[in-house]
Coordinates of C-alpha atoms in Angstrom, one line a residue:
M1 CA 130.7 74.3 101.4
E2 CA 133.6 75.1 103.9
S3 CA 135.5 73.2 106.9
L4 CA 137.8 72.5 108.9
R5 CA 138.6 70.5 111.8
I6 CA 140.0 70.6 116.0
S7 CA 141.3 68.0 117.6
R8 CA 142.6 67.9 121.3
T9 CA 143.4 65.4 123.8
F10 CA 142.3 66.0 127.4
T11 CA 143.3 64.0 130.6
H12 CA 142.4 62.9 133.6
Q13 CA 143.3 65.5 135.7
E14 CA 141.1 67.6 133.3
Q15 CA 137.9 65.9 133.6
Q16 CA 135.0 67.8 135.8
Q17 CA 135.8 71.5 133.7
Y18 CA 135.1 73.4 131.1
T19 CA 136.7 74.4 127.6
R20 CA 135.9 76.3 124.9
L21 CA 137.9 76.0 121.4
P22 CA 137.5 79.0 119.1
F23 CA 136.7 79.3 115.1
N24 CA 136.1 81.9 113.0
V25 CA 133.2 82.1 111.2
P26 CA 133.5 84.2 107.6
E27 CA 130.9 86.6 106.0
G28 CA 128.1 85.0 104.3
I29 CA 127.4 81.7 106.4
E30 CA 123.8 80.8 106.4
S31 CA 124.4 77.7 108.3
I32 CA 126.9 75.9 111.0
E33 CA 127.0 72.0 111.9
L34 CA 129.4 70.7 113.7
S35 CA 129.9 67.1 114.7
Y36 CA 132.1 65.6 116.8
S37 CA 133.7 62.2 118.1
Y38 CA 136.0 60.2 120.9
Q39 CA 136.4 57.0 122.7
R40 CA 133.4 56.7 124.7
Y41 CA 133.6 53.2 125.3
K42 CA 136.0 50.2 126.1
Q43 CA 135.4 47.0 125.1
E44 CA 136.0 44.3 126.9
A45 CA 136.0 40.0 126.5
M46 CA 134.4 38.3 129.4
K47 CA 133.4 35.0 130.0
W48 CA 129.9 35.2 129.2
G49 CA 130.7 37.7 125.8
I50 CA 131.8 41.5 125.4
A51 CA 131.3 43.4 128.3
K52 CA 131.0 47.4 127.2
Q53 CA 132.4 50.0 129.8
E54 CA 132.0 53.3 129.4
I55 CA 135.1 55.1 130.1
N56 CA 134.8 59.0 128.8
I57 CA 132.1 61.4 128.5
I58 CA 132.4 64.6 127.0
D59 CA 129.2 67.2 126.6
L60 CA 129.0 69.3 123.8
G61 CA 127.7 73.4 123.9
L62 CA 128.4 75.8 120.9
F63 CA 128.9 79.7 121.7
D64 CA 128.4 82.5 119.0
S65 CA 130.5 86.0 118.3
R66 CA 128.4 87.6 120.5
G67 CA 129.9 85.4 123.6
M68 CA 126.6 84.6 123.9
A69 CA 125.7 80.3 124.4
R70 CA 123.3 79.4 120.8
G71 CA 122.8 75.7 122.7
W72 CA 124.3 72.9 124.9
S73 CA 123.4 68.9 123.9
G74 CA 124.9 67.6 126.4
S75 CA 126.7 64.2 125.2
E76 CA 123.8 62.8 123.9
Q77 CA 124.0 64.4 120.5
T78 CA 127.3 64.3 118.7
D79 CA 125.9 66.1 114.9
I80 CA 124.5 69.8 115.4
F81 CA 123.8 72.3 113.8
V82 CA 122.3 76.2 113.9
S83 CA 120.9 78.4 111.1
A84 CA 118.5 81.5 111.0
S85 CA 115.2 79.4 110.0
K86 CA 116.0 75.4 112.0
A87 CA 118.6 74.2 114.7
S88 CA 118.8 71.2 116.2
P89 CA 117.1 70.3 119.5
G90 CA 118.7 72.6 122.7
Y91 CA 120.1 75.0 120.2
K92 CA 118.5 78.8 119.4
R93 CA 117.8 79.4 115.6
G94 CA 119.3 83.0 114.5
Q95 CA 121.9 84.3 111.6
T96 CA 125.5 82.8 111.8
E97 CA 127.4 86.3 112.6
P98 CA 131.1 86.8 111.1
G99 CA 133.7 86.7 113.9
R100 CA 134.7 84.4 116.6
W101 CA 132.7 81.1 117.9
E102 CA 133.9 79.2 120.0
V103 CA 132.5 75.0 120.5
A104 CA 132.4 74.5 124.4
L105 CA 133.5 71.4 125.9
G106 CA 132.4 69.6 129.1
I107 CA 134.9 67.5 130.2
Y108 CA 132.8 65.3 132.3
K109 CA 134.3 62.2 132.7
V110 CA 137.9 60.8 131.1
T111 CA 139.5 57.7 132.7
D112 CA 143.4 58.0 131.6
Q113 CA 143.2 60.6 128.6
V114 CA 141.3 61.0 125.7
T115 CA 141.4 62.5 122.4
V116 CA 138.5 64.8 121.1
D117 CA 137.8 65.0 116.9
I118 CA 135.5 67.7 115.9
T119 CA 134.5 68.8 112.6
I120 CA 133.0 72.0 111.2
R121 CA 131.0 72.6 108.1
M122 CA 129.7 75.9 107.1
Q123 CA 127.3 76.4 104.5
E124 CA 127.4 79.5 102.3
K125 CA 124.8 81.7 101.8
E126 CA 123.4 81.2 98.2
R127 CA 120.3 82.9 97.2
R128 CA 117.1 80.9 95.8
W129 CA 113.2 81.7 96.0
F130 CA 111.6 81.1 99.2
K131 CA 107.4 80.8 99.5
G132 CA 105.3 83.2 101.4
D133 CA 102.3 85.7 102.8
L134 CA 102.9 89.1 103.4
H135 CA 98.6 89.6 104.4
M136 CA 97.6 87.7 107.2
H137 CA 95.7 88.4 110.9
T138 CA 95.5 86.4 114.2
K139 CA 92.4 87.4 116.8
N140 CA 94.5 90.6 118.1
S141 CA 92.4 92.0 115.4
D142 CA 89.7 90.3 113.0
G143 CA 90.8 87.2 112.9
I144 CA 89.9 83.9 114.6
Y145 CA 92.5 82.0 114.9
T146 CA 95.3 82.5 117.0
T147 CA 99.4 83.3 116.4
R148 CA 100.1 79.9 117.1
E149 CA 97.4 78.6 115.1
V150 CA 97.7 81.1 111.5
I151 CA 101.6 79.7 112.3
M152 CA 100.6 76.0 112.0
Y153 CA 98.1 76.7 109.2
A154 CA 100.9 78.3 107.1
K155 CA 103.6 75.7 108.1
H156 CA 100.6 73.3 106.8
A157 CA 100.5 75.3 103.1
G158 CA 103.9 75.1 102.7
L159 CA 105.4 78.5 103.1
D160 CA 109.0 79.5 104.1
F161 CA 107.8 82.8 106.2
I162 CA 104.9 84.9 106.8
A163 CA 104.3 88.6 107.9
I164 CA 101.1 88.7 110.8
S165 CA 99.8 91.9 109.9
D166 CA 96.4 92.5 112.6
H167 CA 95.0 95.8 112.7
N168 CA 96.5 99.0 114.2
N169 CA 98.1 96.8 116.9
T170 CA 101.7 95.0 117.5
Q171 CA 100.7 92.6 120.0
Q172 CA 100.5 89.5 117.5
N173 CA 104.6 90.2 117.0
Q174 CA 105.1 89.8 120.8
E175 CA 103.7 86.4 120.7
I176 CA 105.8 85.3 117.4
G177 CA 108.5 83.6 119.1
N178 CA 110.8 81.3 117.3
P179 CA 109.1 79.0 115.7
E180 CA 110.4 75.8 113.8
G181 CA 110.3 75.5 110.2
I182 CA 109.3 78.7 109.3
T183 CA 110.3 82.9 109.4
V184 CA 107.1 85.0 110.7
L185 CA 107.7 89.2 109.8
P186 CA 107.2 91.6 112.2
A187 CA 104.4 93.7 110.8
M188 CA 101.0 96.1 111.1
E189 CA 98.2 97.3 108.9
Y190 CA 97.9 100.5 109.1
T191 CA 94.2 100.8 109.1
N192 CA 92.3 103.9 108.4
Y193 CA 88.6 104.3 106.9
R194 CA 90.6 106.2 103.6
G195 CA 92.7 103.1 103.2
H196 CA 95.0 100.6 104.5
A197 CA 98.9 100.3 104.6
N198 CA 101.6 97.4 106.1
F199 CA 104.5 98.1 108.1
F200 CA 107.1 94.9 107.6
F201 CA 109.6 96.2 111.1
P202 CA 112.7 94.9 111.6
D203 CA 112.0 93.5 115.1
I204 CA 109.9 92.7 117.9
E205 CA 109.8 95.7 119.0
E206 CA 106.4 97.4 120.0
F207 CA 105.4 100.5 117.4
S208 CA 103.8 102.8 120.0
Q209 CA 102.6 105.4 117.3
N210 CA 98.9 106.7 117.6
P211 CA 97.7 105.3 114.3
L212 CA 94.7 106.9 114.1
S213 CA 94.6 109.2 111.6
N214 CA 92.0 112.0 110.6
T215 CA 94.0 114.2 109.0
R216 CA 96.8 114.1 106.5
E217 CA 99.3 115.6 108.7
E218 CA 98.5 112.8 111.2
L219 CA 98.9 109.7 108.7
L220 CA 102.2 111.2 107.3
S221 CA 103.4 111.5 111.2
T222 CA 102.6 107.6 110.9
L223 CA 104.4 107.0 108.0
Q224 CA 107.4 109.0 109.2
A225 CA 107.1 106.9 112.4
A226 CA 107.4 103.4 111.1
Q227 CA 110.2 104.6 108.7
D228 CA 112.2 105.7 111.5
R229 CA 111.4 102.1 112.7
S230 CA 112.9 101.1 109.6
A231 CA 109.9 99.9 108.5
L232 CA 109.2 99.1 104.7
V233 CA 106.0 100.7 104.0
S234 CA 103.2 99.0 101.6
I235 CA 99.9 100.1 99.9
N236 CA 97.3 97.7 100.4
H237 CA 94.7 96.6 97.8
P238 CA 94.7 100.4 96.9
F239 CA 91.6 99.6 94.6
D240 CA 89.4 97.1 96.7
T241 CA 85.8 98.2 96.0
N242 CA 85.5 97.6 99.8
C243 CA 88.5 99.5 101.0
P244 CA 90.6 101.2 98.8
W245 CA 93.6 103.7 99.3
L246 CA 92.0 107.2 99.1
W247 CA 94.7 109.5 101.0
G248 CA 96.7 109.8 97.5
F249 CA 100.0 108.4 96.3
D250 CA 102.3 111.2 96.9
L251 CA 103.3 110.1 99.5
P252 CA 106.6 107.8 101.0
F253 CA 106.5 104.4 100.2
T254 CA 107.9 101.9 98.3
H255 CA 105.7 98.5 97.9
V256 CA 102.1 98.2 96.6
E257 CA 100.2 95.5 97.5
V258 CA 98.9 94.5 94.0
W259 CA 97.6 90.8 94.5
N260 CA 94.9 90.2 97.6
G261 CA 93.4 87.2 97.9
F262 CA 91.5 85.3 94.8
F263 CA 92.9 87.5 91.6
K264 CA 89.9 89.9 90.6
E265 CA 89.2 93.0 89.1
S266 CA 90.2 95.2 91.2
D267 CA 93.8 93.3 91.6
R268 CA 94.4 93.4 87.3
K269 CA 93.4 97.4 88.0
A270 CA 96.4 97.6 90.4
V271 CA 98.3 95.3 88.8
R272 CA 97.6 98.1 85.5
W273 CA 98.7 101.4 88.2
W274 CA 101.8 99.6 89.1
R275 CA 102.9 99.2 84.9
E276 CA 101.8 102.3 84.4
Q277 CA 104.0 104.1 87.8
L278 CA 107.1 102.0 86.5
R279 CA 106.6 103.9 82.9
K280 CA 106.4 107.1 85.4
G281 CA 110.1 106.3 86.8
K282 CA 108.8 104.9 90.3
P283 CA 110.3 102.1 91.0
L284 CA 107.6 100.8 93.3
V285 CA 108.1 96.8 94.4
A286 CA 104.7 94.9 94.0
V287 CA 103.8 92.0 96.6
G288 CA 100.8 89.8 97.0
G289 CA 99.2 89.1 100.3
S290 CA 95.8 86.7 101.0
D291 CA 94.2 89.1 103.7
T292 CA 93.5 86.0 105.3
H293 CA 91.0 86.3 108.4
R294 CA 89.5 82.8 108.3
I295 CA 89.8 80.0 105.5
E296 CA 87.1 80.2 103.1
Q297 CA 86.2 80.5 99.3
G298 CA 89.3 82.2 97.3
R299 CA 90.9 83.2 100.6
S300 CA 93.4 81.1 102.1
F301 CA 96.7 80.8 103.0
G302 CA 99.5 81.8 100.5
T303 CA 96.6 82.6 97.9
P304 CA 98.7 85.1 96.6
T305 CA 102.0 83.4 97.7
T306 CA 104.9 85.8 97.5
Y307 CA 108.3 84.6 96.4
L308 CA 111.5 86.5 97.8
Y309 CA 114.9 85.5 96.3
A310 CA 116.9 85.5 99.3
L311 CA 120.2 84.4 101.0
S312 CA 118.5 82.6 103.4
A313 CA 115.2 82.3 105.4
G314 CA 116.3 84.7 108.1
R315 CA 114.2 87.5 109.1
E316 CA 116.9 90.1 107.9
D317 CA 117.8 87.9 104.3
L318 CA 114.4 87.9 103.4
L319 CA 113.5 91.5 104.2
E320 CA 116.4 92.6 102.5
A321 CA 115.2 90.7 99.8
L322 CA 111.7 92.4 100.2
Q323 CA 113.0 95.7 100.2
E324 CA 115.6 95.4 96.6
G325 CA 112.1 94.2 95.2
R326 CA 113.6 90.3 94.3
V327 CA 109.9 89.1 94.6
S328 CA 107.6 87.5 92.4
I329 CA 104.2 86.4 92.7
S330 CA 102.4 83.1 92.0
A331 CA 98.4 81.9 92.8
T332 CA 98.8 79.8 94.9
A333 CA 102.3 77.9 96.5
N334 CA 102.1 74.9 94.5
A335 CA 100.8 77.3 91.2
A336 CA 103.4 78.0 87.9
Q337 CA 106.0 80.7 89.2
L338 CA 108.2 82.8 87.1
D339 CA 111.7 83.9 87.1
L340 CA 113.3 86.5 84.7
V341 CA 117.1 86.8 84.0
I342 CA 119.0 89.5 81.6
A343 CA 122.5 88.4 81.4
D344 CA 123.4 88.4 85.2
A345 CA 120.6 90.9 86.4
H346 CA 117.9 89.2 88.4
I347 CA 114.3 90.5 89.1
G348 CA 114.8 93.8 91.7
Q349 CA 118.7 94.6 90.1
T350 CA 119.7 96.9 87.7
I351 CA 121.6 96.3 84.5
P352 CA 123.4 98.5 82.1
Y353 CA 122.1 98.3 78.8
Q354 CA 124.5 97.3 75.5
E355 CA 123.8 95.5 72.7
G356 CA 123.6 91.8 72.7
L357 CA 122.3 90.9 76.4
S358 CA 120.6 87.7 76.7
A359 CA 117.6 87.5 78.6
N360 CA 115.4 84.5 79.5
I361 CA 111.8 83.7 81.1
L362 CA 112.2 81.0 83.2
V363 CA 108.7 79.2 83.9
N364 CA 108.3 76.3 86.5
D365 CA 105.0 74.3 86.5
A366 CA 103.4 75.7 83.1
K367 CA 100.4 74.0 81.3
G368 CA 99.6 74.2 78.0
G369 CA 97.6 77.1 77.1
D370 CA 99.3 79.6 79.9
R371 CA 99.9 82.9 78.2
I372 CA 103.0 84.5 79.0
V373 CA 103.4 88.2 78.3
L374 CA 106.3 90.3 78.3
Y375 CA 106.5 93.9 79.5
S376 CA 108.3 96.7 79.5
D377 CA 107.6 101.1 79.6
R378 CA 106.6 100.6 76.3
G379 CA 103.9 98.2 76.9
E380 CA 103.2 94.5 76.0
E381 CA 106.8 93.8 74.3
R382 CA 105.5 89.7 72.6
S383 CA 103.8 86.8 73.5
W384 CA 104.1 83.0 73.9
V385 CA 101.7 80.1 74.4
S386 CA 102.4 77.3 76.3
E387 CA 102.2 73.9 74.2
Y388 CA 103.3 71.6 77.4
E389 CA 103.5 71.2 80.8
G390 CA 106.6 72.0 82.7
T391 CA 109.5 74.1 82.5
L392 CA 110.1 76.6 80.2
S393 CA 112.7 78.7 78.8
L394 CA 111.8 81.8 77.2
P395 CA 114.2 83.8 75.5
F396 CA 113.9 87.4 74.1
S397 CA 115.9 90.2 72.3
V398 CA 116.8 92.8 74.9
D399 CA 116.4 97.0 73.9
R400 CA 116.9 100.1 74.8
R401 CA 114.2 99.9 77.2
K402 CA 113.5 101.4 81.0
F403 CA 113.2 98.1 82.4
Y404 CA 111.4 94.4 81.1
Q405 CA 108.6 92.6 83.5
A406 CA 107.0 89.6 83.2
E407 CA 103.5 88.2 83.8
L408 CA 101.7 84.5 83.1
Y409 CA 98.1 84.4 82.2
R410 CA 95.5 81.0 82.9
K411 CA 92.2 80.2 82.0
T412 CA 90.6 79.7 85.3
L413 CA 87.0 79.2 85.8
G414 CA 86.6 80.0 82.4
M415 CA 88.4 83.2 82.5
D416 CA 91.9 84.7 81.9
L417 CA 93.0 85.0 85.0
L418 CA 96.7 86.3 86.4
C419 CA 98.7 83.7 87.5
A420 CA 102.1 84.4 88.6
M421 CA 104.1 88.2 88.0
T422 CA 107.2 89.1 88.0
N423 CA 108.9 92.8 89.2
P424 CA 111.0 94.2 86.7
I425 CA 114.6 94.0 85.9
Y426 CA 115.6 97.9 85.5
C427 CA 117.8 98.9 82.3
S428 CA 120.1 102.4 82.7

């Protein structure tokens, strides 16, 4: 954590004025914590006891690198913080962009003179896993909950982020606001009688392209309009028995929802198809989504949970991790989770092949009897069966392969079901 201190003395003649003290925020900062202190009270011994007299009052605020006010808290909060996903009362959440920031002080009252000491701590970004759900609906299409209720349910499920993807509609994105404790990614589910696809947008601007496609040309026009908005395009539940993707796969998309709701045979088929695309050299990113319209048997928020290995819970960092394929998927937010590391490369990255590379599959919340399978472009490489519960580290040898990818299967309701999976690490 980077730390700096600012000290400034003010006199009685400077009271009833505002001043701004600059400080520099470098690249890669996740949060800024600020505290300040000064002598506010003077104590005097009186014949009936100790009297406490307020002699100085200094108010506090903060301006960001764009010169915009990030908040004002007066004199009652002596410690405040801002970050992309959380902030102190009275302060705006948002990215901590690099550049010249300013501490704002209101010199409300100074009896004689007062020294104000300010401490600023800046927490560097560090990649870690964030839990989310990339597919859900509200009353703006065919869900039964309001946008606010969906956000509440998702927070209750322990998720760090969600994407609300109503059908052919972006009205829900206008209703997102800036909820405390969870990041909402603007989205829309392109919905057609020949298949569905999610668009993940970088902002809440309305998607004005007509999404109603009767022809392939109209479909391509809609996909192009989404990409012109810098949206990520993900084909949803491609082998679903009720709503499969029938447009063909020779289209401009980068992600595919291989796991939709409770794991079932159509998802198993999607995972096998996805692995085959990887073997053919198509680096599609696999994601999951609950597709929750209402809480019901086999479908609820975070079932499955998509994990993003991101620099922060901010929208930009989450979307960057999603775009780069730094993704794993688990059955729920509390189920086993898989990680995969080859030397210093992580999920979604590419590493040059060389002999002797160290590699590990990391398993969190394993149970006895879990079967962990390592795949490559050659198919199944090897498997392990967990003998105990807890955290596992499973080393393996790295051969000349195009990619490595891991999955965990668990007996559930008498069936051998997928419980967790990773996206690949690629080898060059």
